[in-house]
PDB file of N, CA, C and O in Angstrom:
ATOM      1  N   ALA A 167     136.555 -30.151   8.782  1.00 65.00           N
ATOM      2  CA  ALA A 167     137.368 -28.956   8.750  1.00 65.00           C
ATOM      3  C   ALA A 167     136.628 -27.828   9.454  1.00 65.00           C
ATOM      4  O   ALA A 167     135.414 -27.706   9.345  1.00 65.00           O
ATOM      5  N   ARG A 168     137.374 -27.053  10.150  1.00 73.00           N
ATOM      6  CA  ARG A 168     136.810 -25.914  10.872  1.00 73.00           C
ATOM      7  C   ARG A 168     136.609 -24.751   9.907  1.00 73.00           C
ATOM      8  O   ARG A 168     137.489 -24.429   9.121  1.00 73.00           O
ATOM      9  N   ARG A 169     135.453 -24.134   9.967  1.00 75.00           N
ATOM     10  CA  ARG A 169     135.169 -22.997   9.099  1.00 75.00           C
ATOM     11  C   ARG A 169     135.780 -21.747   9.711  1.00 75.00           C
ATOM     12  O   ARG A 169     135.604 -21.465  10.882  1.00 75.00           O
ATOM     13  N   ILE A 170     136.495 -20.988   8.881  1.00 72.00           N
ATOM     14  CA  ILE A 170     137.178 -19.784   9.339  1.00 72.00           C
ATOM     15  C   ILE A 170     136.545 -18.582   8.666  1.00 72.00           C
ATOM     16  O   ILE A 170     136.329 -18.575   7.456  1.00 72.00           O
ATOM     17  N   ASP A 171     136.226 -17.573   9.458  1.00 75.00           N
ATOM     18  CA  ASP A 171     135.734 -16.306   8.909  1.00 75.00           C
ATOM     19  C   ASP A 171     136.951 -15.435   8.636  1.00 75.00           C
ATOM     20  O   ASP A 171     137.616 -14.992   9.577  1.00 75.00           O
ATOM     21  N   PRO A 172     137.273 -15.166   7.365  1.00 71.00           N
ATOM     22  CA  PRO A 172     138.489 -14.418   7.054  1.00 71.00           C
ATOM     23  C   PRO A 172     138.495 -13.011   7.654  1.00 71.00           C
ATOM     24  O   PRO A 172     139.538 -12.479   7.978  1.00 71.00           O
ATOM     25  N   ALA A 173     137.338 -12.418   7.830  1.00 74.00           N
ATOM     26  CA  ALA A 173     137.288 -11.055   8.345  1.00 74.00           C
ATOM     27  C   ALA A 173     137.631 -11.003   9.840  1.00 74.00           C
ATOM     28  O   ALA A 173     138.152 -10.008  10.327  1.00 74.00           O
ATOM     29  N   ARG A 174     137.378 -12.092  10.568  1.00 76.00           N
ATOM     30  CA  ARG A 174     137.589 -12.090  12.019  1.00 76.00           C
ATOM     31  C   ARG A 174     138.871 -12.814  12.440  1.00 76.00           C
ATOM     32  O   ARG A 174     139.242 -12.758  13.605  1.00 76.00           O
ATOM     33  N   GLU A 175     139.499 -13.493  11.545  1.00 76.00           N
ATOM     34  CA  GLU A 175     140.721 -14.249  11.891  1.00 76.00           C
ATOM     35  C   GLU A 175     141.904 -13.281  11.948  1.00 76.00           C
ATOM     36  O   GLU A 175     142.280 -12.687  10.944  1.00 76.00           O
ATOM     37  N   PRO A 176     142.531 -13.144  13.124  1.00 80.00           N
ATOM     38  CA  PRO A 176     143.588 -12.146  13.263  1.00 80.00           C
ATOM     39  C   PRO A 176     144.905 -12.521  12.586  1.00 80.00           C
ATOM     40  O   PRO A 176     145.647 -11.649  12.158  1.00 80.00           O
ATOM     41  N   GLY A 177     145.207 -13.794  12.425  1.00 81.00           N
ATOM     42  CA  GLY A 177     146.515 -14.191  11.918  1.00 81.00           C
ATOM     43  C   GLY A 177     146.621 -14.280  10.410  1.00 81.00           C
ATOM     44  O   GLY A 177     147.654 -14.703   9.885  1.00 81.00           O
ATOM     45  N   LEU A 178     145.592 -13.898   9.671  1.00 82.00           N
ATOM     46  CA  LEU A 178     145.620 -14.037   8.215  1.00 82.00           C
ATOM     47  C   LEU A 178     146.147 -12.762   7.557  1.00 82.00           C
ATOM     48  O   LEU A 178     145.771 -11.653   7.925  1.00 82.00           O
ATOM     49  N   SER A 179     146.961 -12.977   6.563  1.00 86.00           N
ATOM     50  CA  SER A 179     147.465 -11.842   5.797  1.00 86.00           C
ATOM     51  C   SER A 179     146.419 -11.462   4.746  1.00 86.00           C
ATOM     52  O   SER A 179     145.534 -12.264   4.424  1.00 86.00           O
ATOM     53  N   PRO A 180     146.488 -10.269   4.184  1.00 85.00           N
ATOM     54  CA  PRO A 180     145.534  -9.879   3.128  1.00 85.00           C
ATOM     55  C   PRO A 180     145.574 -10.834   1.937  1.00 85.00           C
ATOM     56  O   PRO A 180     144.541 -11.123   1.327  1.00 85.00           O
ATOM     57  N   GLU A 181     146.758 -11.347   1.628  1.00 90.00           N
ATOM     58  CA  GLU A 181     146.896 -12.312   0.530  1.00 90.00           C
ATOM     59  C   GLU A 181     146.108 -13.585   0.832  1.00 90.00           C
ATOM     60  O   GLU A 181     145.408 -14.126  -0.034  1.00 90.00           O
ATOM     61  N   GLN A 182     146.193 -14.073   2.064  1.00 86.00           N
ATOM     62  CA  GLN A 182     145.468 -15.286   2.454  1.00 86.00           C
ATOM     63  C   GLN A 182     143.959 -15.044   2.423  1.00 86.00           C
ATOM     64  O   GLN A 182     143.197 -15.921   2.019  1.00 86.00           O
ATOM     65  N   ARG A 183     143.528 -13.871   2.840  1.00 85.00           N
ATOM     66  CA  ARG A 183     142.094 -13.553   2.816  1.00 85.00           C
ATOM     67  C   ARG A 183     141.568 -13.512   1.383  1.00 85.00           C
ATOM     68  O   ARG A 183     140.493 -14.043   1.084  1.00 85.00           O
ATOM     69  N   ARG A 184     142.310 -12.912   0.469  1.00 89.00           N
ATOM     70  CA  ARG A 184     141.893 -12.870  -0.938  1.00 89.00           C
ATOM     71  C   ARG A 184     141.825 -14.281  -1.524  1.00 89.00           C
ATOM     72  O   ARG A 184     140.904 -14.617  -2.269  1.00 89.00           O
ATOM     73  N   PHE A 185     142.826 -15.108  -1.153  1.00 90.00           N
ATOM     74  CA  PHE A 185     142.837 -16.481  -1.643  1.00 90.00           C
ATOM     75  C   PHE A 185     141.603 -17.234  -1.143  1.00 90.00           C
ATOM     76  O   PHE A 185     140.947 -17.954  -1.912  1.00 90.00           O
ATOM     77  N   MET A 186     141.271 -17.076   0.140  1.00 86.00           N
ATOM     78  CA  MET A 186     140.097 -17.764   0.697  1.00 86.00           C
ATOM     79  C   MET A 186     138.808 -17.292   0.011  1.00 86.00           C
ATOM     80  O   MET A 186     137.915 -18.090  -0.263  1.00 86.00           O
ATOM     81  N   GLU A 187     138.722 -16.008  -0.255  1.00 88.00           N
ATOM     82  CA  GLU A 187     137.539 -15.488  -0.946  1.00 88.00           C
ATOM     83  C   GLU A 187     137.428 -16.060  -2.350  1.00 88.00           C
ATOM     84  O   GLU A 187     136.327 -16.412  -2.803  1.00 88.00           O
ATOM     85  N   ARG A 188     138.565 -16.175  -3.037  1.00 93.00           N
ATOM     86  CA  ARG A 188     138.545 -16.760  -4.389  1.00 93.00           C
ATOM     87  C   ARG A 188     138.098 -18.214  -4.354  1.00 93.00           C
ATOM     88  O   ARG A 188     137.313 -18.662  -5.195  1.00 93.00           O
ATOM     89  N   VAL A 189     138.603 -18.959  -3.367  1.00 91.00           N
ATOM     90  CA  VAL A 189     138.235 -20.377  -3.254  1.00 91.00           C
ATOM     91  C   VAL A 189     136.746 -20.507  -2.965  1.00 91.00           C
ATOM     92  O   VAL A 189     136.048 -21.341  -3.558  1.00 91.00           O
ATOM     93  N   GLU A 190     136.226 -19.695  -2.054  1.00 90.00           N
ATOM     94  CA  GLU A 190     134.802 -19.756  -1.726  1.00 90.00           C
ATOM     95  C   GLU A 190     133.947 -19.375  -2.940  1.00 90.00           C
ATOM     96  O   GLU A 190     132.907 -19.990  -3.190  1.00 90.00           O
ATOM     97  N   ARG A 191     134.371 -18.378  -3.690  1.00 93.00           N
ATOM     98  CA  ARG A 191     133.647 -17.977  -4.890  1.00 93.00           C
ATOM     99  C   ARG A 191     133.620 -19.122  -5.898  1.00 93.00           C
ATOM    100  O   ARG A 191     132.591 -19.402  -6.525  1.00 93.00           O
ATOM    101  N   ALA A 192     134.754 -19.805  -6.054  1.00 95.00           N
ATOM    102  CA  ALA A 192     134.816 -20.941  -6.987  1.00 95.00           C
ATOM    103  C   ALA A 192     133.900 -22.065  -6.531  1.00 95.00           C
ATOM    104  O   ALA A 192     133.228 -22.703  -7.352  1.00 95.00           O
ATOM    105  N   GLN A 193     133.832 -22.311  -5.223  1.00 93.00           N
ATOM    106  CA  GLN A 193     132.952 -23.361  -4.709  1.00 93.00           C
ATOM    107  C   GLN A 193     131.481 -23.010  -4.942  1.00 93.00           C
ATOM    108  O   GLN A 193     130.684 -23.870  -5.310  1.00 93.00           O
ATOM    109  N   ARG A 194     131.123 -21.753  -4.722  1.00 93.00           N
ATOM    110  CA  ARG A 194     129.734 -21.336  -4.986  1.00 93.00           C
ATOM    111  C   ARG A 194     129.397 -21.482  -6.467  1.00 93.00           C
ATOM    112  O   ARG A 194     128.292 -21.903  -6.824  1.00 93.00           O
ATOM    113  N   GLN A 195     130.352 -21.147  -7.328  1.00 95.00           N
ATOM    114  CA  GLN A 195     130.126 -21.268  -8.776  1.00 95.00           C
ATOM    115  C   GLN A 195     129.909 -22.720  -9.184  1.00 95.00           C
ATOM    116  O   GLN A 195     129.018 -23.030  -9.971  1.00 95.00           O
ATOM    117  N   ARG A 196     130.716 -23.627  -8.612  1.00 95.00           N
ATOM    118  CA  ARG A 196     130.540 -25.056  -8.923  1.00 95.00           C
ATOM    119  C   ARG A 196     129.192 -25.563  -8.432  1.00 95.00           C
ATOM    120  O   ARG A 196     128.520 -26.346  -9.111  1.00 95.00           O
ATOM    121  N   ALA A 197     128.778 -25.132  -7.247  1.00 94.00           N
ATOM    122  CA  ALA A 197     127.481 -25.556  -6.721  1.00 94.00           C
ATOM    123  C   ALA A 197     126.353 -25.047  -7.608  1.00 94.00           C
ATOM    124  O   ALA A 197     125.384 -25.769  -7.884  1.00 94.00           O
ATOM    125  N   LEU A 198     126.471 -23.806  -8.079  1.00 95.00           N
ATOM    126  CA  LEU A 198     125.457 -23.239  -8.973  1.00 95.00           C
ATOM    127  C   LEU A 198     125.394 -24.019 -10.279  1.00 95.00           C
ATOM    128  O   LEU A 198     124.312 -24.335 -10.786  1.00 95.00           O
ATOM    129  N   GLN A 199     126.547 -24.363 -10.830  1.00 94.00           N
ATOM    130  CA  GLN A 199     126.575 -25.131 -12.078  1.00 94.00           C
ATOM    131  C   GLN A 199     125.947 -26.503 -11.885  1.00 94.00           C
ATOM    132  O   GLN A 199     125.228 -26.999 -12.761  1.00 94.00           O
ATOM    133  N   ARG A 200     126.198 -27.137 -10.741  1.00 93.00           N
ATOM    134  CA  ARG A 200     125.611 -28.441 -10.456  1.00 93.00           C
ATOM    135  C   ARG A 200     124.084 -28.343 -10.403  1.00 93.00           C
ATOM    136  O   ARG A 200     123.370 -29.184 -10.960  1.00 93.00           O
ATOM    137  N   ARG A 201     123.588 -27.293  -9.747  1.00 94.00           N
ATOM    138  CA  ARG A 201     122.140 -27.101  -9.670  1.00 94.00           C
ATOM    139  C   ARG A 201     121.541 -26.858 -11.047  1.00 94.00           C
ATOM    140  O   ARG A 201     120.491 -27.407 -11.394  1.00 94.00           O
ATOM    141  N   LEU A 202     122.211 -26.023 -11.844  1.00 94.00           N
ATOM    142  CA  LEU A 202     121.699 -25.739 -13.190  1.00 94.00           C
ATOM    143  C   LEU A 202     121.702 -26.984 -14.060  1.00 94.00           C
ATOM    144  O   LEU A 202     120.786 -27.201 -14.851  1.00 94.00           O
ATOM    145  N   ARG A 203     122.740 -27.814 -13.923  1.00 94.00           N
ATOM    146  CA  ARG A 203     122.788 -29.050 -14.693  1.00 94.00           C
ATOM    147  C   ARG A 203     121.603 -29.936 -14.341  1.00 94.00           C
ATOM    148  O   ARG A 203     120.971 -30.543 -15.223  1.00 94.00           O
ATOM    149  N   GLY A 204     121.278 -30.019 -13.056  1.00 92.00           N
ATOM    150  CA  GLY A 204     120.125 -30.811 -12.633  1.00 92.00           C
ATOM    151  C   GLY A 204     118.821 -30.262 -13.176  1.00 92.00           C
ATOM    152  O   GLY A 204     117.961 -31.004 -13.647  1.00 92.00           O
ATOM    153  N   ARG A 205     118.672 -28.945 -13.120  1.00 95.00           N
ATOM    154  CA  ARG A 205     117.450 -28.329 -13.646  1.00 95.00           C
ATOM    155  C   ARG A 205     117.342 -28.530 -15.149  1.00 95.00           C
ATOM    156  O   ARG A 205     116.264 -28.800 -15.672  1.00 95.00           O
ATOM    157  N   ASN A 206     118.464 -28.392 -15.853  1.00 95.00           N
ATOM    158  CA  ASN A 206     118.443 -28.587 -17.306  1.00 95.00           C
ATOM    159  C   ASN A 206     118.072 -30.019 -17.654  1.00 95.00           C
ATOM    160  O   ASN A 206     117.350 -30.262 -18.624  1.00 95.00           O
ATOM    161  N   ALA A 207     118.577 -30.977 -16.874  1.00 94.00           N
ATOM    162  CA  ALA A 207     118.235 -32.377 -17.136  1.00 94.00           C
ATOM    163  C   ALA A 207     116.742 -32.605 -16.936  1.00 94.00           C
ATOM    164  O   ALA A 207     116.091 -33.271 -17.751  1.00 94.00           O
ATOM    165  N   LEU A 208     116.193 -32.054 -15.854  1.00 94.00           N
ATOM    166  CA  LEU A 208     114.755 -32.212 -15.618  1.00 94.00           C
ATOM    167  C   LEU A 208     113.937 -31.542 -16.721  1.00 94.00           C
ATOM    168  O   LEU A 208     112.922 -32.091 -17.174  1.00 94.00           O
ATOM    169  N   LEU A 209     114.358 -30.380 -17.160  1.00 95.00           N
ATOM    170  CA  LEU A 209     113.659 -29.689 -18.241  1.00 95.00           C
ATOM    171  C   LEU A 209     113.709 -30.518 -19.527  1.00 95.00           C
ATOM    172  O   LEU A 209     112.705 -30.661 -20.232  1.00 95.00           O
ATOM    173  N   GLY A 210     114.866 -31.085 -19.843  1.00 94.00           N
ATOM    174  CA  GLY A 210     114.997 -31.926 -21.033  1.00 94.00           C
ATOM    175  C   GLY A 210     114.107 -33.147 -20.969  1.00 94.00           C
ATOM    176  O   GLY A 210     113.457 -33.522 -21.954  1.00 94.00           O
ATOM    177  N   ILE A 211     114.055 -33.777 -19.807  1.00 93.00           N
ATOM    178  CA  ILE A 211     113.188 -34.950 -19.643  1.00 93.00           C
ATOM    179  C   ILE A 211     111.727 -34.552 -19.792  1.00 93.00           C
ATOM    180  O   ILE A 211     110.941 -35.252 -20.435  1.00 93.00           O
ATOM    181  N   GLY A 212     111.367 -33.401 -19.231  1.00 92.00           N
ATOM    182  CA  GLY A 212     109.983 -32.928 -19.347  1.00 92.00           C
ATOM    183  C   GLY A 212     109.593 -32.637 -20.783  1.00 92.00           C
ATOM    184  O   GLY A 212     108.510 -33.019 -21.233  1.00 92.00           O
ATOM    185  N   ILE A 213     110.469 -31.960 -21.503  1.00 91.00           N
ATOM    186  CA  ILE A 213     110.178 -31.652 -22.912  1.00 91.00           C
ATOM    187  C   ILE A 213     110.104 -32.938 -23.725  1.00 91.00           C
ATOM    188  O   ILE A 213     109.229 -33.104 -24.580  1.00 91.00           O
ATOM    189  N   GLY A 214     111.022 -33.867 -23.468  1.00 86.00           N
ATOM    190  CA  GLY A 214     110.992 -35.142 -24.180  1.00 86.00           C
ATOM    191  C   GLY A 214     109.704 -35.911 -23.921  1.00 86.00           C
ATOM    192  O   GLY A 214     109.110 -36.474 -24.845  1.00 86.00           O
ATOM    193  N   ALA A 215     109.257 -35.912 -22.662  1.00 85.00           N
ATOM    194  CA  ALA A 215     108.006 -36.603 -22.333  1.00 85.00           C
ATOM    195  C   ALA A 215     106.829 -35.936 -23.020  1.00 85.00           C
ATOM    196  O   ALA A 215     105.914 -36.612 -23.515  1.00 85.00           O
ATOM    197  N   LEU A 216     106.854 -34.619 -23.082  1.00 84.00           N
ATOM    198  CA  LEU A 216     105.779 -33.893 -23.755  1.00 84.00           C
ATOM    199  C   LEU A 216     105.744 -34.222 -25.242  1.00 84.00           C
ATOM    200  O   LEU A 216     104.681 -34.484 -25.810  1.00 84.00           O
ATOM    201  N   VAL A 217     106.912 -34.251 -25.867  1.00 78.00           N
ATOM    202  CA  VAL A 217     106.983 -34.556 -27.302  1.00 78.00           C
ATOM    203  C   VAL A 217     106.517 -35.981 -27.566  1.00 78.00           C
ATOM    204  O   VAL A 217     105.746 -36.228 -28.496  1.00 78.00           O
ATOM    205  N   LEU A 218     106.959 -36.915 -26.746  1.00 76.00           N
ATOM    206  CA  LEU A 218     106.546 -38.300 -26.950  1.00 76.00           C
ATOM    207  C   LEU A 218     105.063 -38.491 -26.641  1.00 76.00           C
ATOM    208  O   LEU A 218     104.412 -39.354 -27.222  1.00 76.00           O
ATOM    209  N   GLY A 219     104.517 -37.693 -25.746  1.00 77.00           N
ATOM    210  CA  GLY A 219     103.095 -37.789 -25.431  1.00 77.00           C
ATOM    211  C   GLY A 219     102.220 -37.245 -26.545  1.00 77.00           C
ATOM    212  O   GLY A 219     101.117 -37.717 -26.769  1.00 77.00           O
ATOM    213  N   ILE A 220     102.716 -36.250 -27.253  1.00 74.00           N
ATOM    214  CA  ILE A 220     101.936 -35.641 -28.335  1.00 74.00           C
ATOM    215  C   ILE A 220     102.087 -36.429 -29.636  1.00 74.00           C
ATOM    216  O   ILE A 220     101.161 -36.511 -30.424  1.00 74.00           O
ATOM    217  N   SER A 221     103.232 -37.033 -29.856  1.00 71.00           N
ATOM    218  CA  SER A 221     103.516 -37.696 -31.127  1.00 71.00           C
ATOM    219  C   SER A 221     102.504 -38.763 -31.522  1.00 71.00           C
ATOM    220  O   SER A 221     102.117 -38.806 -32.687  1.00 71.00           O
ATOM    221  N   PRO A 222     102.052 -39.644 -30.632  1.00 72.00           N
ATOM    222  CA  PRO A 222     101.070 -40.642 -31.069  1.00 72.00           C
ATOM    223  C   PRO A 222      99.779 -40.007 -31.590  1.00 72.00           C
ATOM    224  O   PRO A 222      99.218 -40.461 -32.580  1.00 72.00           O
ATOM    225  N   ALA A 223      99.338 -38.942 -30.955  1.00 71.00           N
ATOM    226  CA  ALA A 223      98.117 -38.284 -31.426  1.00 71.00           C
ATOM    227  C   ALA A 223      98.351 -37.674 -32.805  1.00 71.00           C
ATOM    228  O   ALA A 223      97.486 -37.762 -33.685  1.00 71.00           O
ATOM    229  N   ASP A 224      99.497 -37.055 -32.995  1.00 74.00           N
ATOM    230  CA  ASP A 224      99.810 -36.488 -34.304  1.00 74.00           C
ATOM    231  C   ASP A 224      99.950 -37.578 -35.360  1.00 74.00           C
ATOM    232  O   ASP A 224      99.507 -37.405 -36.488  1.00 74.00           O
ATOM    233  N   GLY A 225     100.575 -38.677 -34.995  1.00 72.00           N
ATOM    234  CA  GLY A 225     100.723 -39.781 -35.935  1.00 72.00           C
ATOM    235  C   GLY A 225      99.382 -40.318 -36.395  1.00 72.00           C
ATOM    236  O   GLY A 225      99.168 -40.589 -37.579  1.00 72.00           O
ATOM    237  N   TYR A 226      98.457 -40.443 -35.452  1.00 73.00           N
ATOM    238  CA  TYR A 226      97.127 -40.916 -35.799  1.00 73.00           C
ATOM    239  C   TYR A 226      96.435 -39.925 -36.720  1.00 73.00           C
ATOM    240  O   TYR A 226      95.783 -40.305 -37.696  1.00 73.00           O
ATOM    241  N   THR A 227      96.578 -38.641 -36.441  1.00 75.00           N
ATOM    242  CA  THR A 227      95.969 -37.614 -37.288  1.00 75.00           C
ATOM    243  C   THR A 227      96.538 -37.661 -38.693  1.00 75.00           C
ATOM    244  O   THR A 227      95.802 -37.596 -39.672  1.00 75.00           O
ATOM    245  N   PHE A 228      97.852 -37.781 -38.796  1.00 72.00           N
ATOM    246  CA  PHE A 228      98.477 -37.850 -40.110  1.00 72.00           C
ATOM    247  C   PHE A 228      98.029 -39.105 -40.863  1.00 72.00           C
ATOM    248  O   PHE A 228      97.878 -39.086 -42.078  1.00 72.00           O
ATOM    249  N   TYR A 229      97.837 -40.172 -40.137  1.00 73.00           N
ATOM    250  CA  TYR A 229      97.407 -41.420 -40.767  1.00 73.00           C
ATOM    251  C   TYR A 229      95.977 -41.304 -41.282  1.00 73.00           C
ATOM    252  O   TYR A 229      95.668 -41.721 -42.397  1.00 73.00           O
ATOM    253  N   THR A 230      95.081 -40.740 -40.477  1.00 72.00           N
ATOM    254  CA  THR A 230      93.669 -40.701 -40.869  1.00 72.00           C
ATOM    255  C   THR A 230      93.389 -39.639 -41.921  1.00 72.00           C
ATOM    256  O   THR A 230      92.487 -39.807 -42.734  1.00 72.00           O
ATOM    257  N   VAL A 231      94.106 -38.547 -41.893  1.00 69.00           N
ATOM    258  CA  VAL A 231      93.896 -37.484 -42.878  1.00 69.00           C
ATOM    259  C   VAL A 231      95.129 -37.442 -43.756  1.00 69.00           C
ATOM    260  O   VAL A 231      96.002 -36.618 -43.595  1.00 69.00           O
ATOM    261  N   SER A 232      95.201 -38.346 -44.690  1.00 64.00           N
ATOM    262  CA  SER A 232      96.361 -38.356 -45.580  1.00 64.00           C
ATOM    263  C   SER A 232      96.212 -37.221 -46.590  1.00 64.00           C
ATOM    264  O   SER A 232      95.107 -36.750 -46.885  1.00 64.00           O
ATOM    265  N   GLN A 233      97.315 -36.782 -47.124  1.00 62.00           N
ATOM    266  CA  GLN A 233      97.306 -35.636 -48.040  1.00 62.00           C
ATOM    267  C   GLN A 233      96.520 -35.938 -49.311  1.00 62.00           C
ATOM    268  O   GLN A 233      95.765 -35.114 -49.782  1.00 62.00           O
ATOM    269  N   GLU A 234      96.669 -37.138 -49.845  1.00 63.00           N
ATOM    270  CA  GLU A 234      95.976 -37.475 -51.092  1.00 63.00           C
ATOM    271  C   GLU A 234      94.470 -37.498 -50.897  1.00 63.00           C
ATOM    272  O   GLU A 234      93.720 -36.982 -51.728  1.00 63.00           O
ATOM    273  N   GLY A 235      93.990 -38.096 -49.835  1.00 71.00           N
ATOM    274  CA  GLY A 235      92.551 -38.157 -49.584  1.00 71.00           C
ATOM    275  C   GLY A 235      91.974 -36.774 -49.380  1.00 71.00           C
ATOM    276  O   GLY A 235      90.871 -36.465 -49.843  1.00 71.00           O
ATOM    277  N   PHE A 236      92.690 -35.946 -48.698  1.00 70.00           N
ATOM    278  CA  PHE A 236      92.248 -34.576 -48.448  1.00 70.00           C
ATOM    279  C   PHE A 236      92.121 -33.805 -49.760  1.00 70.00           C
ATOM    280  O   PHE A 236      91.124 -33.128 -50.003  1.00 70.00           O
ATOM    281  N   LEU A 237      93.129 -33.935 -50.632  1.00 74.00           N
ATOM    282  CA  LEU A 237      93.085 -33.239 -51.918  1.00 74.00           C
ATOM    283  C   LEU A 237      91.987 -33.798 -52.811  1.00 74.00           C
ATOM    284  O   LEU A 237      91.348 -33.053 -53.557  1.00 74.00           O
ATOM    285  N   ASP A 238      91.758 -35.122 -52.748  1.00 79.00           N
ATOM    286  CA  ASP A 238      90.677 -35.721 -53.535  1.00 79.00           C
ATOM    287  C   ASP A 238      89.328 -35.156 -53.114  1.00 79.00           C
ATOM    288  O   ASP A 238      88.479 -34.861 -53.965  1.00 79.00           O
ATOM    289  N   GLU A 239      89.118 -35.010 -51.809  1.00 81.00           N
ATOM    290  CA  GLU A 239      87.855 -34.454 -51.318  1.00 81.00           C
ATOM    291  C   GLU A 239      87.679 -33.020 -51.800  1.00 81.00           C
ATOM    292  O   GLU A 239      86.585 -32.620 -52.202  1.00 81.00           O
ATOM    293  N   LEU A 240      88.739 -32.231 -51.762  1.00 84.00           N
ATOM    294  CA  LEU A 240      88.652 -30.851 -52.237  1.00 84.00           C
ATOM    295  C   LEU A 240      88.332 -30.806 -53.727  1.00 84.00           C
ATOM    296  O   LEU A 240      87.526 -29.973 -54.178  1.00 84.00           O
ATOM    297  N   GLU A 241      88.932 -31.699 -54.490  1.00 87.00           N
ATOM    298  CA  GLU A 241      88.680 -31.739 -55.933  1.00 87.00           C
ATOM    299  C   GLU A 241      87.227 -32.131 -56.223  1.00 87.00           C
ATOM    300  O   GLU A 241      86.583 -31.552 -57.106  1.00 87.00           O
ATOM    301  N   GLN A 242      86.701 -33.076 -55.462  1.00 90.00           N
ATOM    302  CA  GLN A 242      85.302 -33.479 -55.656  1.00 90.00           C
ATOM    303  C   GLN A 242      84.354 -32.328 -55.339  1.00 90.00           C
ATOM    304  O   GLN A 242      83.376 -32.102 -56.057  1.00 90.00           O
ATOM    305  N   GLU A 243      84.653 -31.594 -54.263  1.00 91.00           N
ATOM    306  CA  GLU A 243      83.811 -30.446 -53.918  1.00 91.00           C
ATOM    307  C   GLU A 243      83.890 -29.364 -55.011  1.00 91.00           C
ATOM    308  O   GLU A 243      82.863 -28.747 -55.343  1.00 91.00           O
ATOM    309  N   ALA A 244      85.071 -29.168 -55.563  1.00 92.00           N
ATOM    310  CA  ALA A 244      85.222 -28.175 -56.621  1.00 92.00           C
ATOM    311  C   ALA A 244      84.439 -28.601 -57.861  1.00 92.00           C
ATOM    312  O   ALA A 244      83.795 -27.766 -58.521  1.00 92.00           O
ATOM    313  N   GLU A 245      84.437 -29.906 -58.206  1.00 93.00           N
ATOM    314  CA  GLU A 245      83.685 -30.392 -59.365  1.00 93.00           C
ATOM    315  C   GLU A 245      82.185 -30.215 -59.148  1.00 93.00           C
ATOM    316  O   GLU A 245      81.451 -29.833 -60.063  1.00 93.00           O
ATOM    317  N   ARG A 246      81.703 -30.502 -57.927  1.00 93.00           N
ATOM    318  CA  ARG A 246      80.290 -30.316 -57.626  1.00 93.00           C
ATOM    319  C   ARG A 246      79.885 -28.852 -57.734  1.00 93.00           C
ATOM    320  O   ARG A 246      78.829 -28.523 -58.254  1.00 93.00           O
ATOM    321  N   ALA A 247      80.757 -27.979 -57.271  1.00 92.00           N
ATOM    322  CA  ALA A 247      80.465 -26.545 -57.349  1.00 92.00           C
ATOM    323  C   ALA A 247      80.421 -26.099 -58.808  1.00 92.00           C
ATOM    324  O   ALA A 247      79.560 -25.283 -59.188  1.00 92.00           O
ATOM    325  N   ARG A 248      81.317 -26.645 -59.646  1.00 92.00           N
ATOM    326  CA  ARG A 248      81.309 -26.289 -61.077  1.00 92.00           C
ATOM    327  C   ARG A 248      80.050 -26.814 -61.761  1.00 92.00           C
ATOM    328  O   ARG A 248      79.488 -26.158 -62.638  1.00 92.00           O
ATOM    329  N   ALA A 249      79.615 -28.033 -61.367  1.00 93.00           N
ATOM    330  CA  ALA A 249      78.433 -28.630 -61.979  1.00 93.00           C
ATOM    331  C   ALA A 249      77.177 -27.824 -61.633  1.00 93.00           C
ATOM    332  O   ALA A 249      76.278 -27.694 -62.453  1.00 93.00           O
ATOM    333  N   LEU A 250      77.132 -27.297 -60.421  1.00 90.00           N
ATOM    334  CA  LEU A 250      75.958 -26.521 -60.008  1.00 90.00           C
ATOM    335  C   LEU A 250      75.965 -25.142 -60.642  1.00 90.00           C
ATOM    336  O   LEU A 250      74.905 -24.549 -60.829  1.00 90.00           O
ATOM    337  N   ALA A 251      77.125 -24.621 -61.008  1.00 81.00           N
ATOM    338  CA  ALA A 251      77.212 -23.269 -61.544  1.00 81.00           C
ATOM    339  C   ALA A 251      76.924 -23.182 -62.999  1.00 81.00           C
ATOM    340  O   ALA A 251      76.418 -23.755 -63.767  1.00 81.00           O
TER     341      ALA A 251
END
């Protein structure tokens, strides 16, 4: 299709020029939405990869420092402090 510049085309009525401007605006909006969708997908994949990359380390930490063992150690230290006092 031949590209027409509405401002320089002599045979176009003002109504036709407004219509062409609306169509071009709609096309730019769709292109922008397509780009944003792509960026959002990449951002989601990046965040997901980051979360999955951190999770194994956190899982190992939670496994090695269980809540019960941690509290038992604190209780033993408190008993030793009481015995010394």
